[in-house]
Amino acid sequence: MAEHESLEFGKADFVLLDNVSMEEFMANLKLRFEKGRIYSYIGEVVVSVNPYRAMNIYGRDTVEQYKGRELYERPPHLFAIADAAYKAMKRRNKDTCIVISGESGAGKTEASKYIMQYIAAITNPNQRAEVERVKNMLLKSNCVLEAFGNAKTNRNDNSSRFGKYMDINFDFKGDPIGGHINNYLLEKSRVIFQQDGERSFHSFYQLLRGAPDSLIRLLHMQKDATAYSYIKVGGQIKSSINDGADFKAVADAMKVIGFTGDEIQTVYRILAAILHLGNLTFGVDGDTTLIENVKLVSVLRDLLSSSEDGVEKALLYRTVATGRDVIEKQHTEQEASYGRDALAKAMYERLFCWIVGRINDIIEVKNYDARVHGKNTVIGVLDIYGFEIFQNNSFEQFCINYCNEKLQQLFIQLVLKQEQEEYQREGIPWRHIDYFNNQIIVDLVEQQHKGIFSVLDEACMNVGKVTDEVFLQGLNGKLAKHAHYTSRKLSPTDKSLEFDRDFRIRHYAGDVVYSVVGFIDKNKDTLFQDFKRLLYNSSNPVLKAMWPEGKLSITEVTKRPLTAATLFKSSMISLVENLASKEPYYVRCIKPNEVKSPLLLEQERCRHQVEYLGLLENVRVRRAGFAYRQTYPRFLQRYKMISEFTWPNHDLPSDKDAVRRLLQGCGFDGDAAYGKTKVFIRTPRTLFSLEEQRADMVQRIVLFLQKVWRGTIARMRYRRMKAALTILQAYRRYKVKSYIREVIRRFKNVRSMKDYGRHVKWPTPPKVLRRFEDALKSIHSRWWAWTLIKGLSPEEALQVRAKVACLEALKGHRADMGLQRAWEGNYLQKRDSPDSAASFALVSSELQRKDKFMRVLFSCNVRKINRFHKAENRTLLITDRHLYKMDPLKQYKPMKSIPLYNVTGLSVSPGKDQLVVLHTRDSRDLVVCLQGMQPAGDSRVGELVGALLGHFNSCPHASSLEKLPGSRAVRFE
């Protein structure tokens, strides 16, 4: 059963219809066509309806969906049957064939091309050049054969006017290595005559509309198709066919296949010669038959590479040997016209057969030894005309319908045989199936001495004037009592038949009336030996090779050539024997309407095709026993979720027991039979019920699997994240350890370095240690500073502390703070006033005794500015307890004493001046300008700031720094 198609599209397999009737069959066919499902199954037979539109179902993605899948696993498709044939060939080493049948316009040619494309797409996975070359030639051969064997008819723009059977040879690996093509019954009468609205073979129009001007001139032609009698009917038709583009495609294909330049030129010359032949006209001058347009004779002589006299003589005379005498018999005007047309038809037929033979020479398997290379297996593809019923059915339609009778007989026999063999293999009881056996119709046509072909051959061998009426009389005499034959003479009251013209055969597909007009001539297929000798004696070697029988002298005795009917019967018998030796697969093509509409399915027309294709008969044969059968493992694989005993896996002794238990649990045990390897289900209802239960369970299973899978994915994601974290942590530890080891290595001997490691370059830390690096640098800087100052004296340490405090307070605000020189602090006693130093020392000692200070922080002469903006010379003495303002003119008499704890801060300007403002708690600030400056500029401002900050940093009161507008202020809180 085909999968993945719901019942809204109808039954994908006609075997599963509830009731096997024409009405049910047509309703299902119509529903599927309207839903865009052009393919259906009858068991293993594909039913194809021409969609009359392009469909996106043949691309590479579709090929992959069907590659290696079983027939029932995917929706019906041509690719499924092609893959089944390929698998049978490759797995079982068995020759297979695909038989494509249907009436003109049903899509047989397109189906064969898609099958070839699929086989080409799935083979040669290793892209071997030789195999690719063979595949390309096999595909290109279709293009060439369509050009020379197909034509536009009223039913189909690309109708195959010949039957084609192609064998594709495969090596033991399943890759194509060559092939062979057989052609059957080319409709050569189309060369000289076409019905209204139809064209001759594509090749003529392609040459006229696609050939370059130089080639047209070389062939003495013009591009107007209506200028040539043989094809002017088709030349007037407006068609969507692009003959110009097709000409180039065919020429390229012939080159790819391996045709030489001379061979291709000869093909064009023969086509041109045939068209010029059609324009030859004959007249009579007394008793002499003449060619009226003699200029064409020289054109034909040039195209056929022959002598002008030889061409004219062959057209007007016939050489006859009577014993040892040779005489030339002049044609009548009618005989000359007949000979001209016969020559045109024969030349085209020989050209077509030569092209097929030439392709075979190129693509045939060469130097293949089965003992060395393994067995050479074959897939055959048969694309042959379908059953035809026209208003005026001629000899060609008779042969075509006989061919279909033979193939239908083979089809029913093989289907029945396959069914019977399968039942016997599986041990299922077989019961006889009634069906229409068309062997009686086949015998009616081909039976020795009694069949229609035999009667026709006898009539052709009679001496004297033999007419079609004589042939009809012979049929009436020998077949008068046959149940499937009648004529007007045998049924005088049947006015649908004409006297001495018509006969009717009751075919399996219906009654067909044939007209005997032309049967004798077409069967004889007479071509005067003079034409054969003319073409054999051509100087063109390619043309000469097409007519080997022309080498016989006129006096040499030759056998009567076989008739067209005999040749066709022999080819059909050979074809059927060939197909019967292979495992067959079938594609039945249906034409939905006459107007080529993608939306219309004409019930009556399709019903008739279903009848003559034997599709309903096929369904009945398939349904006579069991509608569905499948191997136990595959049946379990599809339905095991229905039963608790088989899901997810069974523990029964065998798959057969498991299937039996499953069907018993569903209540279908009575509707099934159990073979050795397969289960057989009788009615489609059982299968549909199983499908419904399966669909319900699949939904639940999918939800469960989604839950499990999502949990699995979450756990996998967690494990990956955890593993990533572990790796990341380990990597970080590694980087940290590496960094620390490198720091230790670089700073290992830092104590012995002259600068204690100040020149050592720090290694680049990982991102995670950026802050840690700052801490390490701070630690090193502190250690380095501690190392430097630990050897200083207490005085030096105080000075360093003061300089550091000054730097922190004024860095970036004053250009020079006197950091590069030694700070003396008590300048009045040491440097500024040597003459009055003794007086200052005396006053300082008295103050120390009185106020109990420990040391002098700073002393200096200053200019004091009072609140009246008046400047006076004063002396500033700062100890560790008080700030003293003194008058230097009065022996440094103290004028004002301010406890140091009342000093809240000081302010300095950002310029180079020496202005200092000392802030007090009572807001009576002291504004002074330092004097006694050295060349170092404002160095004493920095020293004053450092002295005070150094003192306060070492006392319990902390110091804080804040910015004041336009100045730098240091606050002591």
PDB file of N, CA and C in Angstrom, residues 462-500:
ATOM      1  N   ASN A 462      -0.075 -14.352 -55.513  1.00  0.00           N
ATOM      2  CA  ASN A 462      -0.826 -14.796 -56.685  1.00  0.00           C
ATOM      3  C   ASN A 462      -0.303 -14.121 -57.944  1.00  0.00           C
ATOM      4  N   VAL A 463      -0.337 -14.868 -59.035  1.00  0.00           N
ATOM      5  CA  VAL A 463       0.091 -14.348 -60.325  1.00  0.00           C
ATOM      6  C   VAL A 463      -1.061 -13.571 -60.932  1.00  0.00           C
ATOM      7  N   GLY A 464      -0.711 -12.513 -61.636  1.00  0.00           N
ATOM      8  CA  GLY A 464      -1.747 -11.705 -62.243  1.00  0.00           C
ATOM      9  C   GLY A 464      -2.077 -10.505 -61.383  1.00  0.00           C
ATOM     10  N   LYS A 465      -3.133  -9.857 -61.742  1.00  0.00           N
ATOM     11  CA  LYS A 465      -3.533  -8.656 -61.023  1.00  0.00           C
ATOM     12  C   LYS A 465      -4.230  -9.035 -59.726  1.00  0.00           C
ATOM     13  N   VAL A 466      -3.605  -8.627 -58.656  1.00  0.00           N
ATOM     14  CA  VAL A 466      -4.160  -8.928 -57.333  1.00  0.00           C
ATOM     15  C   VAL A 466      -4.667  -7.621 -56.741  1.00  0.00           C
ATOM     16  N   THR A 467      -5.914  -7.618 -56.303  1.00  0.00           N
ATOM     17  CA  THR A 467      -6.513  -6.408 -55.734  1.00  0.00           C
ATOM     18  C   THR A 467      -6.851  -6.630 -54.267  1.00  0.00           C
ATOM     19  N   ASP A 468      -7.173  -5.532 -53.604  1.00  0.00           N
ATOM     20  CA  ASP A 468      -7.583  -5.609 -52.208  1.00  0.00           C
ATOM     21  C   ASP A 468      -8.888  -6.380 -52.056  1.00  0.00           C
ATOM     22  N   GLU A 469      -9.733  -6.290 -53.073  1.00  0.00           N
ATOM     23  CA  GLU A 469     -11.005  -7.012 -53.018  1.00  0.00           C
ATOM     24  C   GLU A 469     -10.773  -8.515 -53.026  1.00  0.00           C
ATOM     25  N   VAL A 470      -9.771  -8.964 -53.797  1.00  0.00           N
ATOM     26  CA  VAL A 470      -9.438 -10.408 -53.827  1.00  0.00           C
ATOM     27  C   VAL A 470      -8.995 -10.854 -52.436  1.00  0.00           C
ATOM     28  N   PHE A 471      -8.205 -10.006 -51.775  1.00  0.00           N
ATOM     29  CA  PHE A 471      -7.762 -10.326 -50.407  1.00  0.00           C
ATOM     30  C   PHE A 471      -8.958 -10.445 -49.469  1.00  0.00           C
ATOM     31  N   LEU A 472      -9.937  -9.518 -49.582  1.00  0.00           N
ATOM     32  CA  LEU A 472     -11.114  -9.561 -48.712  1.00  0.00           C
ATOM     33  C   LEU A 472     -11.932 -10.823 -48.970  1.00  0.00           C
ATOM     34  N   GLN A 473     -12.004 -11.228 -50.232  1.00  0.00           N
ATOM     35  CA  GLN A 473     -12.731 -12.463 -50.554  1.00  0.00           C
ATOM     36  C   GLN A 473     -12.048 -13.668 -49.903  1.00  0.00           C
ATOM     37  N   GLY A 474     -10.713 -13.666 -49.914  1.00  0.00           N
ATOM     38  CA  GLY A 474      -9.992 -14.760 -49.267  1.00  0.00           C
ATOM     39  C   GLY A 474     -10.276 -14.806 -47.773  1.00  0.00           C
ATOM     40  N   LEU A 475     -10.351 -13.630 -47.131  1.00  0.00           N
ATOM     41  CA  LEU A 475     -10.684 -13.585 -45.709  1.00  0.00           C
ATOM     42  C   LEU A 475     -12.078 -14.133 -45.461  1.00  0.00           C
ATOM     43  N   ASN A 476     -13.025 -13.724 -46.297  1.00  0.00           N
ATOM     44  CA  ASN A 476     -14.407 -14.189 -46.110  1.00  0.00           C
ATOM     45  C   ASN A 476     -14.498 -15.690 -46.267  1.00  0.00           C
ATOM     46  N   GLY A 477     -13.680 -16.234 -47.169  1.00  0.00           N
ATOM     47  CA  GLY A 477     -13.730 -17.679 -47.387  1.00  0.00           C
ATOM     48  C   GLY A 477     -13.158 -18.469 -46.231  1.00  0.00           C
ATOM     49  N   LYS A 478     -12.058 -17.997 -45.654  1.00  0.00           N
ATOM     50  CA  LYS A 478     -11.379 -18.781 -44.616  1.00  0.00           C
ATOM     51  C   LYS A 478     -11.856 -18.459 -43.200  1.00  0.00           C
ATOM     52  N   LEU A 479     -12.428 -17.306 -43.002  1.00  0.00           N
ATOM     53  CA  LEU A 479     -12.777 -16.889 -41.639  1.00  0.00           C
ATOM     54  C   LEU A 479     -14.273 -16.697 -41.453  1.00  0.00           C
ATOM     55  N   ALA A 480     -15.051 -17.265 -42.334  1.00  0.00           N
ATOM     56  CA  ALA A 480     -16.502 -17.033 -42.299  1.00  0.00           C
ATOM     57  C   ALA A 480     -17.126 -17.478 -40.981  1.00  0.00           C
ATOM     58  N   LYS A 481     -16.593 -18.524 -40.396  1.00  0.00           N
ATOM     59  CA  LYS A 481     -17.203 -19.065 -39.180  1.00  0.00           C
ATOM     60  C   LYS A 481     -16.499 -18.598 -37.901  1.00  0.00           C
ATOM     61  N   HIS A 482     -15.546 -17.690 -38.032  1.00  0.00           N
ATOM     62  CA  HIS A 482     -14.810 -17.232 -36.855  1.00  0.00           C
ATOM     63  C   HIS A 482     -15.664 -16.250 -36.060  1.00  0.00           C
ATOM     64  N   ALA A 483     -15.727 -16.433 -34.762  1.00  0.00           N
ATOM     65  CA  ALA A 483     -16.618 -15.629 -33.916  1.00  0.00           C
ATOM     66  C   ALA A 483     -16.166 -14.173 -33.816  1.00  0.00           C
ATOM     67  N   HIS A 484     -14.905 -13.903 -34.089  1.00  0.00           N
ATOM     68  CA  HIS A 484     -14.389 -12.544 -33.917  1.00  0.00           C
ATOM     69  C   HIS A 484     -14.142 -11.835 -35.247  1.00  0.00           C
ATOM     70  N   TYR A 485     -14.661 -12.411 -36.348  1.00  0.00           N
ATOM     71  CA  TYR A 485     -14.462 -11.794 -37.656  1.00  0.00           C
ATOM     72  C   TYR A 485     -15.804 -11.692 -38.367  1.00  0.00           C
ATOM     73  N   THR A 486     -15.989 -10.582 -39.058  1.00  0.00           N
ATOM     74  CA  THR A 486     -17.183 -10.448 -39.899  1.00  0.00           C
ATOM     75  C   THR A 486     -16.912  -9.401 -40.963  1.00  0.00           C
ATOM     76  N   SER A 487     -17.732  -9.431 -42.026  1.00  0.00           N
ATOM     77  CA  SER A 487     -17.668  -8.440 -43.101  1.00  0.00           C
ATOM     78  C   SER A 487     -19.085  -8.213 -43.618  1.00  0.00           C
ATOM     79  N   ARG A 488     -19.250  -7.297 -44.594  1.00  0.00           N
ATOM     80  CA  ARG A 488     -20.596  -7.020 -45.107  1.00  0.00           C
ATOM     81  C   ARG A 488     -21.164  -8.227 -45.843  1.00  0.00           C
ATOM     82  N   LYS A 489     -20.298  -8.984 -46.463  1.00  0.00           N
ATOM     83  CA  LYS A 489     -20.761 -10.181 -47.165  1.00  0.00           C
ATOM     84  C   LYS A 489     -21.280 -11.211 -46.181  1.00  0.00           C
ATOM     85  N   LEU A 490     -20.610 -11.326 -45.014  1.00  0.00           N
ATOM     86  CA  LEU A 490     -21.032 -12.298 -44.003  1.00  0.00           C
ATOM     87  C   LEU A 490     -22.183 -11.755 -43.167  1.00  0.00           C
ATOM     88  N   SER A 491     -22.309 -10.443 -43.080  1.00  0.00           N
ATOM     89  CA  SER A 491     -23.417  -9.817 -42.333  1.00  0.00           C
ATOM     90  C   SER A 491     -24.074  -8.780 -43.252  1.00  0.00           C
ATOM     91  N   PRO A 492     -24.901  -9.231 -44.158  1.00  0.00           N
ATOM     92  CA  PRO A 492     -25.463  -8.324 -45.174  1.00  0.00           C
ATOM     93  C   PRO A 492     -26.284  -7.182 -44.580  1.00  0.00           C
ATOM     94  N   THR A 493     -26.835  -7.387 -43.398  1.00  0.00           N
ATOM     95  CA  THR A 493     -27.696  -6.348 -42.818  1.00  0.00           C
ATOM     96  C   THR A 493     -26.919  -5.296 -42.040  1.00  0.00           C
ATOM     97  N   ASP A 494     -25.627  -5.495 -41.875  1.00  0.00           N
ATOM     98  CA  ASP A 494     -24.798  -4.556 -41.106  1.00  0.00           C
ATOM     99  C   ASP A 494     -24.345  -3.422 -42.036  1.00  0.00           C
ATOM    100  N   LYS A 495     -25.054  -2.311 -41.968  1.00  0.00           N
ATOM    101  CA  LYS A 495     -24.776  -1.214 -42.891  1.00  0.00           C
ATOM    102  C   LYS A 495     -23.573  -0.367 -42.456  1.00  0.00           C
ATOM    103  N   SER A 496     -22.964  -0.681 -41.298  1.00  0.00           N
ATOM    104  CA  SER A 496     -21.755   0.042 -40.897  1.00  0.00           C
ATOM    105  C   SER A 496     -20.537  -0.435 -41.681  1.00  0.00           C
ATOM    106  N   LEU A 497     -20.708  -1.551 -42.438  1.00  0.00           N
ATOM    107  CA  LEU A 497     -19.618  -2.097 -43.239  1.00  0.00           C
ATOM    108  C   LEU A 497     -19.918  -1.887 -44.724  1.00  0.00           C
ATOM    109  N   GLU A 498     -18.874  -1.541 -45.503  1.00  0.00           N
ATOM    110  CA  GLU A 498     -19.023  -1.364 -46.941  1.00  0.00           C
ATOM    111  C   GLU A 498     -18.708  -2.679 -47.650  1.00  0.00           C
ATOM    112  N   PHE A 499     -19.487  -2.974 -48.714  1.00  0.00           N
ATOM    113  CA  PHE A 499     -19.217  -4.148 -49.524  1.00  0.00           C
ATOM    114  C   PHE A 499     -17.839  -4.031 -50.172  1.00  0.00           C
ATOM    115  N   ASP A 500     -17.127  -5.141 -50.216  1.00  0.00           N
ATOM    116  CA  ASP A 500     -15.829  -5.260 -50.900  1.00  0.00           C
ATOM    117  C   ASP A 500     -14.790  -4.260 -50.382  1.00  0.00           C
TER     118      ASP A 500
END
